[in-house]
Tab-separated table of C-alpha atoms and ligand atoms in Angstrom:
chain	number	residue	atom	x	y	z
A	1	MET	CA	21.017	108.090	16.902
A	2	THR	CA	19.717	104.601	17.297
A	3	ASP	CA	16.038	104.537	17.603
A	4	ALA	CA	15.442	102.543	21.137
A	5	ARG	CA	12.337	100.668	19.643
A	6	ASP	CA	14.787	99.259	16.707
A	7	PHE	CA	17.423	98.301	19.083
A	8	PHE	CA	14.992	96.163	21.366
A	9	GLY	CA	13.046	94.879	18.072
A	10	TYR	CA	9.886	96.310	19.452
A	11	LYS	CA	8.730	96.756	15.903
A	12	ARG	CA	5.073	96.653	16.603
A	13	PRO	CA	3.529	98.995	19.001
A	14	ASP	CA	1.888	95.987	20.865
A	15	ASP	CA	5.237	94.737	21.563
A	16	GLU	CA	6.258	97.796	23.204
A	17	PRO	CA	7.159	97.155	27.243
A	18	GLY	CA	4.310	99.090	29.349
A	19	ARG	CA	1.694	98.793	26.679
A	20	ARG	CA	-1.290	98.060	28.418
A	21	PRO	CA	-4.129	95.622	26.632
A	22	GLU	CA	-6.664	97.707	25.243
A	23	ASP	CA	-9.322	96.446	27.671
A	24	GLU	CA	-7.378	97.111	30.946
A	25	ASP	CA	-8.264	100.444	33.133
A	26	GLY	CA	-5.516	102.155	34.531
A	27	PRO	CA	-1.681	101.408	34.910
A	28	ASP	CA	-0.620	97.932	35.532
A	29	PRO	CA	1.857	97.904	38.567
A	30	ASP	CA	3.571	94.979	37.401
A	31	SER	CA	4.423	95.958	33.609
A	32	PRO	CA	7.741	97.662	33.177
A	33	PRO	CA	7.586	101.238	32.295
A	34	ALA	CA	7.144	102.571	28.874
A	35	LEU	CA	10.698	103.059	27.291
A	36	GLU	CA	10.248	106.651	26.878
A	37	GLU	CA	9.777	106.704	30.333
A	38	ALA	CA	12.713	104.212	31.357
A	39	ILE	CA	15.568	105.244	29.035
A	40	THR	CA	16.514	109.027	30.225
A	41	LEU	CA	19.796	110.371	31.276
A	42	ASP	CA	18.044	113.399	32.745
A	43	SER	CA	15.945	111.807	35.500
A	44	PRO	CA	18.103	111.676	38.860
A	45	ALA	CA	15.334	109.198	40.136
A	46	VAL	CA	16.011	106.802	36.871
A	47	VAL	CA	19.436	107.377	37.051
A	48	ALA	CA	19.766	106.241	40.781
A	49	ARG	CA	17.210	103.110	40.392
A	50	ILE	CA	19.634	101.733	37.519
A	51	ASP	CA	23.315	103.177	38.709
A	52	ARG	CA	22.396	101.877	42.207
A	53	GLU	CA	25.997	101.557	43.403
A	54	ASP	CA	26.854	105.131	42.139
A	55	MET	CA	29.382	104.716	39.611
A	56	LEU	CA	28.849	107.894	38.382
A	57	GLY	CA	29.894	109.238	41.659
A	58	ARG	CA	32.931	107.270	41.721
A	59	VAL	CA	33.877	108.584	38.204
A	60	ARG	CA	33.305	112.149	39.678
A	61	ASP	CA	35.986	111.117	42.279
A	62	LEU	CA	38.780	110.756	39.932
A	63	PRO	CA	40.659	114.194	40.715
A	64	ARG	CA	39.994	113.802	44.610
A	65	GLN	CA	41.754	110.316	44.392
A	66	LEU	CA	44.812	112.132	42.241
A	67	ALA	CA	45.015	114.947	44.984
A	68	LYS	CA	44.900	112.066	47.662
A	69	ALA	CA	47.472	109.980	46.064
A	70	ARG	CA	49.841	112.737	45.597
A	71	GLN	CA	50.158	113.366	49.498
A	72	ALA	CA	50.127	109.316	50.255
A	73	ALA	CA	53.152	109.165	47.671
A	74	ALA	CA	55.036	111.873	49.702
A	75	GLY	CA	55.916	109.510	52.476
A	76	LEU	CA	57.311	106.769	50.417
A	77	THR	CA	61.051	105.813	51.389
A	78	LEU	CA	63.085	104.408	48.399
A	79	THR	CA	66.648	103.155	48.340
A	80	ASP	CA	69.078	103.592	45.606
A	81	ARG	CA	68.132	100.298	44.233
A	82	HIS	CA	64.809	101.593	43.400
A	83	ARG	CA	66.502	104.584	41.454
A	84	SER	CA	69.481	102.924	39.701
A	85	VAL	CA	67.575	101.126	37.144
A	86	ASP	CA	67.336	100.703	33.410
A	87	LEU	CA	63.771	99.340	32.989
A	88	VAL	CA	60.389	99.431	34.839
A	89	VAL	CA	58.380	96.624	34.808
A	90	VAL	CA	54.528	97.210	36.382
A	91	LEU	CA	52.809	94.149	36.912
A	92	GLY	CA	48.653	94.445	36.919
A	93	MET	CA	45.813	93.275	35.491
A	94	GLY	CA	42.597	94.993	34.146
A	95	GLY	CA	41.712	98.148	36.188
A	96	SER	CA	44.881	97.963	37.782
A	97	ALA	CA	47.012	97.353	34.864
A	98	ILE	CA	45.565	100.508	32.949
A	99	GLY	CA	46.781	103.379	35.144
A	100	ALA	CA	50.575	102.390	34.016
A	101	ASP	CA	49.815	102.330	30.528
A	102	LEU	CA	48.388	106.123	31.119
A	103	VAL	CA	51.211	107.301	33.098
A	104	ALA	CA	53.747	105.924	30.520
A	105	ALA	CA	51.870	107.659	27.781
A	106	ALA	CA	51.472	110.780	29.238
A	107	ALA	CA	55.231	110.897	30.293
A	108	GLY	CA	56.150	109.817	26.585
A	109	ASP	CA	59.556	110.460	25.941
A	110	ARG	CA	60.163	112.017	29.539
A	111	LEU	CA	60.624	108.430	30.513
A	112	ARG	CA	64.302	108.048	31.559
A	113	VAL	CA	63.927	104.171	30.950
A	114	PRO	CA	61.608	102.017	29.154
A	115	LEU	CA	58.465	100.814	30.923
A	116	ILE	CA	56.894	97.453	30.230
A	117	VAL	CA	53.435	96.785	31.615
A	118	GLN	CA	53.270	92.817	32.329
A	119	ARG	CA	49.503	91.422	32.558
A	120	ASP	CA	50.546	88.026	33.051
A	121	TYR	CA	51.755	85.315	35.434
A	122	HIS	CA	55.657	85.696	35.245
A	123	LEU	CA	57.940	88.501	34.824
A	124	PRO	CA	58.869	89.458	30.997
A	125	SER	CA	62.008	87.075	29.828
A	126	GLY	CA	65.063	88.651	29.549
A	127	ILE	CA	65.146	91.306	32.227
A	128	GLY	CA	68.022	92.017	34.090
A	129	GLU	CA	69.059	92.952	37.786
A	130	ARG	CA	68.291	96.454	37.210
A	131	THR	CA	64.790	96.132	36.877
A	132	LEU	CA	62.370	98.113	39.129
A	133	VAL	CA	59.081	95.929	39.643
A	134	VAL	CA	55.908	97.751	40.571
A	135	ALA	CA	53.205	95.449	41.614
A	136	ALA	CA	50.099	97.190	41.284
A	137	SER	CA	46.882	95.331	42.313
A	138	HIS	CA	43.710	97.079	43.830
A	139	SER	CA	42.615	94.085	45.891
A	140	GLY	CA	46.205	92.917	46.294
A	141	GLU	CA	44.860	89.353	45.500
A	142	THR	CA	45.172	89.166	41.856
A	143	ILE	CA	46.750	85.978	41.293
A	144	GLU	CA	48.641	86.782	38.258
A	145	THR	CA	50.400	89.800	39.682
A	146	VAL	CA	51.143	88.111	43.272
A	147	THR	CA	52.704	85.534	41.291
A	148	ALA	CA	54.758	87.198	39.080
A	149	ALA	CA	55.496	89.697	42.366
A	150	ALA	CA	56.949	86.548	43.835
A	151	GLU	CA	59.270	85.740	40.942
A	152	ALA	CA	60.380	89.459	41.224
A	153	ARG	CA	61.344	88.673	45.283
A	154	ALA	CA	62.949	85.384	44.525
A	155	ARG	CA	65.131	87.047	42.201
A	156	GLY	CA	65.741	89.698	44.783
A	157	LEU	CA	64.931	92.612	42.140
A	158	PRO	CA	63.432	96.043	43.887
A	159	LEU	CA	59.811	95.890	44.454
A	160	VAL	CA	57.255	98.479	45.375
A	161	VAL	CA	53.731	97.290	46.046
A	162	ILE	CA	50.582	99.515	45.189
A	163	ALA	CA	47.586	98.253	46.680
A	164	THR	CA	44.831	98.540	49.129
A	165	GLY	CA	45.773	95.203	50.905
A	166	GLY	CA	45.257	91.515	50.221
A	167	ALA	CA	48.508	89.000	50.069
A	168	LEU	CA	50.635	91.712	48.371
A	169	GLY	CA	50.035	94.110	51.311
A	170	ARG	CA	50.869	91.397	53.787
A	171	GLN	CA	54.000	90.315	52.304
A	172	ALA	CA	54.960	93.972	52.122
A	173	ASP	CA	54.743	94.236	55.686
A	174	ALA	CA	56.340	90.971	56.525
A	175	GLU	CA	59.286	91.571	54.334
A	176	GLY	CA	59.480	95.637	54.555
A	177	THR	CA	58.934	96.241	50.911
A	178	PRO	CA	58.016	99.894	50.211
A	179	TRP	CA	53.995	99.741	49.921
A	180	LEU	CA	52.058	102.507	48.503
A	181	ARG	CA	49.007	101.701	50.649
A	182	TYR	CA	45.426	103.146	49.943
A	183	GLU	CA	41.915	102.888	51.017
A	184	GLU	CA	39.248	103.058	48.460
A	185	PRO	CA	36.285	100.875	48.590
A	186	GLY	CA	34.434	99.742	45.264
A	187	GLN	CA	35.777	98.537	42.110
A	188	PRO	CA	39.045	98.594	41.059
A	189	ARG	CA	38.533	100.711	37.670
A	190	ALA	CA	37.114	103.384	39.830
A	191	ALA	CA	40.097	103.804	41.830
A	192	LEU	CA	42.300	104.861	38.613
A	193	GLY	CA	43.005	108.280	40.394
A	194	TRP	CA	45.132	105.925	42.906
A	195	SER	CA	46.924	103.872	40.471
A	196	VAL	CA	48.030	106.773	38.387
A	197	GLY	CA	48.873	109.371	40.784
A	198	LEU	CA	50.424	106.712	42.934
A	199	LEU	CA	52.843	105.597	39.974
A	200	HIS	CA	53.304	108.901	38.588
A	201	GLU	CA	54.594	110.389	42.000
A	202	LEU	CA	56.777	107.163	42.725
A	203	LEU	CA	58.445	107.263	39.129
A	204	GLY	CA	58.934	111.282	39.721
A	205	ALA	CA	60.344	110.472	43.062
A	206	ALA	CA	62.914	107.962	41.806
A	207	GLY	CA	63.844	109.974	39.085
A	208	LEU	CA	62.514	108.090	36.480
A	209	ILE	CA	60.493	110.546	34.583
A	210	THR	CA	62.213	114.090	33.812
A	211	ASN	CA	59.989	117.320	34.801
A	212	PRO	CA	56.761	115.200	35.777
A	213	ASP	CA	53.504	117.076	35.019
A	214	PRO	CA	52.505	118.767	38.186
A	215	LEU	CA	49.097	116.979	39.533
A	216	GLY	CA	47.269	120.366	40.821
A	217	PRO	CA	46.554	121.369	37.295
A	218	VAL	CA	45.217	118.191	36.153
A	219	VAL	CA	42.802	117.879	39.212
A	220	ALA	CA	41.293	121.363	37.782
A	221	VAL	CA	40.994	120.288	34.254
A	222	LEU	CA	39.140	117.014	35.496
A	223	ASP	CA	36.837	118.801	37.893
A	224	GLU	CA	35.840	121.422	35.528
A	225	LEU	CA	35.435	118.528	32.722
A	226	LEU	CA	33.339	116.424	34.939
A	227	GLU	CA	31.185	118.815	36.123
A	228	ARG	CA	30.133	120.298	32.678
A	229	MET	CA	29.700	116.782	31.282
A	230	GLY	CA	28.220	115.397	34.656
A	231	PRO	CA	24.737	113.912	35.484
A	232	GLY	CA	23.247	117.191	35.978
A	233	VAL	CA	23.839	118.565	33.003
A	234	GLU	CA	20.903	117.460	30.623
A	235	THR	CA	21.528	115.842	27.376
A	236	ASP	CA	20.677	118.803	25.104
A	237	ALA	CA	23.928	120.466	26.430
A	238	ASN	CA	26.249	117.256	27.565
A	239	PRO	CA	28.161	115.875	24.848
A	240	ALA	CA	28.856	112.761	26.852
A	241	LYS	CA	25.352	111.836	27.175
A	242	GLN	CA	25.009	112.688	23.643
A	243	LEU	CA	27.792	110.208	22.795
A	244	ALA	CA	26.208	107.477	24.840
A	245	TRP	CA	23.254	107.909	22.807
A	246	SER	CA	24.845	107.749	19.632
A	247	VAL	CA	26.621	104.693	20.564
A	248	PHE	CA	23.468	102.783	22.186
A	249	GLY	CA	22.794	99.645	20.045
A	250	ARG	CA	26.177	99.736	18.449
A	251	ILE	CA	29.635	98.514	19.036
A	252	PRO	CA	32.069	101.208	19.919
A	253	VAL	CA	35.510	100.942	18.220
A	254	ILE	CA	37.774	103.632	19.639
A	255	TYR	CA	40.807	104.917	17.697
A	256	GLY	CA	43.806	106.610	19.421
A	257	ALA	CA	47.276	107.847	18.668
A	258	GLY	CA	50.329	108.067	20.550
A	259	PRO	CA	49.108	108.962	24.173
A	260	MET	CA	45.598	108.189	23.202
A	261	ALA	CA	46.160	104.683	22.353
A	262	ALA	CA	46.538	104.004	25.990
A	263	VAL	CA	43.222	106.237	26.567
A	264	ALA	CA	41.285	104.495	23.853
A	265	ARG	CA	42.269	101.138	25.463
A	266	ARG	CA	40.502	102.923	28.649
A	267	TRP	CA	37.579	103.119	27.038
A	268	LYS	CA	37.272	99.914	25.590
A	269	THR	CA	37.402	98.062	28.973
A	270	GLN	CA	35.219	100.809	30.463
A	271	PHE	CA	32.628	100.115	27.672
A	272	ASN	CA	32.917	96.178	28.523
A	273	GLU	CA	32.736	96.657	32.200
A	274	ASN	CA	30.380	99.801	33.010
A	275	ALA	CA	28.008	99.081	29.916
A	276	LYS	CA	28.515	95.322	29.777
A	277	SER	CA	28.902	95.642	26.120
A	278	TRP	CA	31.373	94.687	23.377
A	279	ALA	CA	34.075	97.105	22.405
A	280	ALA	CA	37.246	97.113	20.690
A	281	TYR	CA	40.133	99.670	20.173
A	282	GLU	CA	42.582	100.409	17.475
A	283	PRO	CA	45.905	102.289	17.906
A	284	MET	CA	46.952	104.438	15.275
A	285	PRO	CA	49.121	104.465	13.163
A	286	GLU	CA	48.882	100.699	13.260
A	287	ALA	CA	45.496	100.482	12.323
A	288	ASN	CA	46.049	102.623	8.778
A	289	HIS	CA	47.966	99.296	8.130
A	290	ASN	CA	45.085	96.874	8.642
A	291	ALA	CA	42.042	98.146	10.371
A	292	ILE	CA	41.098	100.406	7.528
A	293	GLU	CA	40.615	97.384	5.080
A	294	GLY	CA	38.260	95.897	7.828
A	295	SER	CA	35.072	98.060	7.564
A	296	LEU	CA	33.552	96.270	4.621
A	297	ASN	CA	32.248	92.993	5.672
A	298	PRO	CA	30.114	91.503	6.736
A	299	ARG	CA	27.623	93.939	4.886
A	300	GLU	CA	24.776	93.386	7.110
A	301	LEU	CA	26.641	94.853	9.932
A	302	ALA	CA	27.885	97.772	8.264
A	303	GLY	CA	25.765	100.162	10.577
A	304	ALA	CA	26.342	98.019	13.492
A	305	LEU	CA	29.561	99.816	14.654
A	306	PHE	CA	30.309	103.271	15.896
A	307	VAL	CA	33.836	104.657	15.623
A	308	ILE	CA	34.991	107.135	18.201
A	309	ASP	CA	38.470	109.279	17.499
A	310	ILE	CA	40.202	110.406	20.663
A	311	ARG	CA	42.215	113.087	19.266
A	312	ASP	CA	44.866	114.905	20.923
A	313	PRO	CA	45.468	118.890	20.387
A	314	ALA	CA	49.126	118.210	20.681
A	315	GLU	CA	49.350	115.261	18.249
A	316	ALA	CA	52.192	114.946	16.126
A	317	PRO	CA	51.516	116.826	12.198
A	318	GLU	CA	52.209	113.149	10.857
A	319	ILE	CA	49.080	111.626	12.736
A	320	THR	CA	46.981	114.669	11.883
A	321	ALA	CA	47.857	114.363	8.179
A	322	ARG	CA	46.720	110.443	8.540
A	323	TYR	CA	43.436	111.259	10.099
A	324	ARG	CA	42.473	113.766	7.469
A	325	VAL	CA	43.551	111.149	4.504
A	326	VAL	CA	41.311	108.631	6.446
A	327	GLU	CA	38.479	111.196	6.539
A	328	GLU	CA	38.792	111.663	2.817
A	329	LEU	CA	38.774	107.928	1.938
A	330	LEU	CA	36.313	106.551	4.263
A	331	GLY	CA	34.196	110.043	5.035
A	332	GLU	CA	31.116	109.051	3.553
A	333	ARG	CA	31.004	105.098	4.138
A	334	ALA	CA	31.831	105.795	7.897
A	335	THR	CA	28.786	107.695	8.827
A	336	ASN	CA	28.585	106.425	12.514
A	337	ARG	CA	31.554	108.112	13.780
A	338	ALA	CA	32.538	110.851	16.139
A	339	THR	CA	35.386	112.616	17.272
A	340	VAL	CA	36.269	113.610	21.015
A	341	ARG	CA	39.085	115.931	21.877
A	342	ALA	CA	41.445	115.595	25.046
A	343	GLU	CA	42.188	118.980	26.730
A	344	GLY	CA	44.356	120.396	29.170
A	345	PRO	CA	47.848	122.196	29.744
A	346	SER	CA	50.101	119.135	30.065
A	347	PRO	CA	50.049	115.675	28.731
A	348	LEU	CA	48.998	113.888	32.110
A	349	ALA	CA	45.892	116.357	31.747
A	350	ARG	CA	45.257	115.396	28.341
A	351	VAL	CA	45.284	111.592	28.922
A	352	LEU	CA	43.100	111.952	31.940
A	353	SER	CA	40.755	114.559	30.147
A	354	GLY	CA	40.423	111.545	27.316
A	355	VAL	CA	39.779	109.357	30.215
A	356	ALA	CA	37.179	111.054	32.196
A	357	TRP	CA	35.248	111.780	28.947
A	358	GLY	CA	35.089	107.827	28.028
A	359	ASP	CA	34.198	106.819	31.807
A	360	LEU	CA	31.170	109.190	31.695
A	361	VAL	CA	30.211	107.714	28.106
A	362	SER	CA	30.453	104.249	29.319
A	363	VAL	CA	28.350	104.738	32.428
A	364	TYR	CA	25.595	106.888	30.803
A	365	LEU	CA	25.700	103.674	28.118
A	366	GLY	CA	25.193	101.154	31.073
A	367	ILE	CA	21.986	103.570	32.204
A	368	LEU	CA	20.640	103.322	28.618
A	369	TYR	CA	21.025	99.849	28.542
A	370	GLN	CA	19.119	99.613	31.796
A	371	THR	CA	22.104	97.819	33.415
A	372	ASP	CA	23.761	98.509	36.822
A	373	PRO	CA	27.227	99.860	35.751
A	374	THR	CA	29.037	98.710	39.005
A	375	PRO	CA	28.786	94.996	39.410
A	376	VAL	CA	31.044	92.640	37.391
A	377	THR	CA	29.343	89.464	38.130
A	378	LEU	CA	31.012	87.083	35.389
A	379	LEU	CA	34.568	88.444	36.334
A	380	ALA	CA	33.894	87.935	39.897
A	381	MET	CA	32.357	84.611	39.504
A	382	LEU	CA	35.638	83.643	37.317
A	383	LYS	CA	38.217	84.726	40.142
A	384	GLU	CA	36.073	82.656	42.596
A	385	ARG	CA	35.734	79.567	40.298
A	386	LEU	CA	39.700	79.850	39.569
A	387	ALA	CA	40.251	80.060	43.028
A	388	ARG	CA	38.405	77.184	44.435
A	389	SER	CA	39.802	74.956	41.716
A	390	ASP	CA	43.299	75.482	42.762
B	401	LIG	O1	37.786	96.305	36.587
B	401	LIG	C1	38.037	95.040	37.129
B	401	LIG	O2	37.621	94.863	38.274
B	401	LIG	C2	39.433	93.944	37.051
B	401	LIG	O3	39.745	94.617	35.748
B	401	LIG	C3	40.403	94.072	37.788
B	401	LIG	O4	41.266	95.342	38.076
B	401	LIG	C4	41.355	92.857	37.668
B	401	LIG	O5	40.602	91.635	37.722
B	401	LIG	C5	42.503	92.812	38.650
B	401	LIG	O6	41.947	92.925	39.856
B	401	LIG	P1	42.759	93.972	40.861
B	401	LIG	O7	42.744	95.148	40.403
B	401	LIG	O8	42.023	93.539	42.636
B	401	LIG	O9	44.297	93.431	41.020
């Protein structure tokens, strides 16, 4: 575990925040708290002071959103054109796109047609008329998604909108486009239960996923996991808090194979947005063909990374063999690492249990860095400046 003093560079006791000059009487109300008082995940008061907009509460909400999404999707009316397709393209960015990666990852070979997640201004090239386009945007205003959805409309492709409102919602209303509408104040990445649940139910209703996983057991798995590692469980008994401490002061690199590659990507983006931290992810087995060589230089940064393997108990034997050989080769060198095991009775449960784990760790890490996890100031400023420059 990183010593917090090392991380902040307070090598000399005199430098530590909160340390009073020797000659002063009584505590100085203006000085910052001592490090050991300020950095804890087990004091509700400290956590509430940093996690001001309650991102931990939003993470706890994932199963409730999933259950509500199932109900909301039940009212959707589709036509034959939505069902008779040989490709699905989901348009989305960031927190609204990752839900589609996760749904596709969990569905695996039960997906009856290929699914492309398109994070761009334009439709993928070469797609035919039998393409179902789903435009997913929490705000309904994301310019890349709105622009590509307009292309789909101009080409007369079957379109479904998943959004809280915005331009996509208004256009759907005006043109009678099927619109899976939901209400969830807060950040797009904190509405994952909606984006996963609505798309999963849409594809199931369109007959595009064979034997879709029932959502009820997924909700139960998530409820139990989020309680077991929630903020009320102290660090000594809480593996998510322990992992946040291990990552603290280091750059996380998350590995995942098969469906867990999408989970690893979610971890990366949640570390970025909740902990405001650098992070990277590596899909397996591709990582065995390049990343495995990349851990040597620069040597002075050898201890700066923290590797997290997200493992699926149902992973293929050839993947298990790869992890074993990597462990044999790198075991002693790669000391900063941990393994997280997904859990649950279905692929969707395992994918979302992996997500819930990472969402918690990322928020705990933000709290350790004393950074409010919710606001994404630079992202918001970027969007605003781009809109102004139109
Ligand atoms: O996490 C975020 O806030 C972002 O990644 C957004 O999801 C992304 O900018 C797209 O916005 P929206 O989800 O409103 O389409």
